[in-house]
């Protein structure tokens, strides 16, 4: 299991949180995604550590910018 933290830009409301969590939780290798609105970060637990860029790409597909912090 790999834990990844991403910084999100343009994250402003509860609807944003639902959108980001929804797209991440729909990915096969993601076991959990938690979003902190006040810090604009998302913590993702995933099974495959080799597919980190997949997280950024899927978040970008719904209109948000993400940067891998760790």
PDB file of C-alpha atoms in Angstrom, residues 5-45:
ATOM      1  CA  UNK A   5      -0.279  13.417  -0.847  1.00  0.00           C
ATOM      2  CA  UNK A   6      -1.213  15.871  -3.585  1.00  0.00           C
ATOM      3  CA  UNK A   7      -1.609  19.654  -3.498  1.00  0.00           C
ATOM      4  CA  UNK A   8      -4.679  20.815  -5.415  1.00  0.00           C
ATOM      5  CA  UNK A   9      -5.292  24.183  -7.030  1.00  0.00           C
ATOM      6  CA  UNK A  10      -8.784  25.606  -7.557  1.00  0.00           C
ATOM      7  CA  UNK A  11     -10.266  23.576  -4.698  1.00  0.00           C
ATOM      8  CA  UNK A  12     -12.885  25.872  -3.159  1.00  0.00           C
ATOM      9  CA  UNK A  13     -16.008  24.037  -1.974  1.00  0.00           C
ATOM     10  CA  UNK A  14     -17.722  20.811  -0.918  1.00  0.00           C
ATOM     11  CA  UNK A  15     -18.706  20.123  -4.521  1.00  0.00           C
ATOM     12  CA  UNK A  16     -15.012  20.217  -5.446  1.00  0.00           C
ATOM     13  CA  UNK A  17     -14.280  17.681  -2.719  1.00  0.00           C
ATOM     14  CA  UNK A  18     -17.004  15.332  -3.972  1.00  0.00           C
ATOM     15  CA  UNK A  19     -15.710  15.597  -7.542  1.00  0.00           C
ATOM     16  CA  UNK A  20     -12.097  14.875  -6.614  1.00  0.00           C
ATOM     17  CA  UNK A  21     -12.971  12.027  -4.244  1.00  0.00           C
ATOM     18  CA  UNK A  22     -15.343  10.564  -6.810  1.00  0.00           C
ATOM     19  CA  UNK A  23     -12.805  10.452  -9.628  1.00  0.00           C
ATOM     20  CA  UNK A  24     -10.033   9.090  -7.415  1.00  0.00           C
ATOM     21  CA  UNK A  25     -12.187   6.443  -5.742  1.00  0.00           C
ATOM     22  CA  UNK A  26     -13.303   5.257  -9.188  1.00  0.00           C
ATOM     23  CA  UNK A  27      -9.729   4.217 -10.034  1.00  0.00           C
ATOM     24  CA  UNK A  28      -9.030   0.505  -9.630  1.00  0.00           C
ATOM     25  CA  UNK A  29      -5.817   0.883  -7.640  1.00  0.00           C
ATOM     26  CA  UNK A  30      -7.113   3.557  -5.204  1.00  0.00           C
ATOM     27  CA  UNK A  31      -8.354   2.170  -1.899  1.00  0.00           C
ATOM     28  CA  UNK A  32      -9.160   5.515  -0.223  1.00  0.00           C
ATOM     29  CA  UNK A  33      -9.013   9.253  -0.937  1.00  0.00           C
ATOM     30  CA  UNK A  34      -9.416  11.964   1.718  1.00  0.00           C
ATOM     31  CA  UNK A  35      -9.587  15.653   0.808  1.00  0.00           C
ATOM     32  CA  UNK A  36      -8.772  18.521   3.205  1.00  0.00           C
ATOM     33  CA  UNK A  37     -10.394  21.669   1.832  1.00  0.00           C
ATOM     34  CA  UNK A  38      -8.661  24.122   4.184  1.00  0.00           C
ATOM     35  CA  UNK A  39      -5.206  22.825   3.213  1.00  0.00           C
ATOM     36  CA  UNK A  40      -6.193  22.063  -0.401  1.00  0.00           C
ATOM     37  CA  UNK A  41      -4.609  18.627  -0.230  1.00  0.00           C
ATOM     38  CA  UNK A  42      -5.756  15.101  -0.945  1.00  0.00           C
ATOM     39  CA  UNK A  43      -4.278  11.992   0.629  1.00  0.00           C
ATOM     40  CA  UNK A  44      -4.627   8.851  -1.452  1.00  0.00           C
ATOM     41  CA  UNK A  45      -4.009   5.249  -0.457  1.00  0.00           C
TER      42      UNK A  45
END
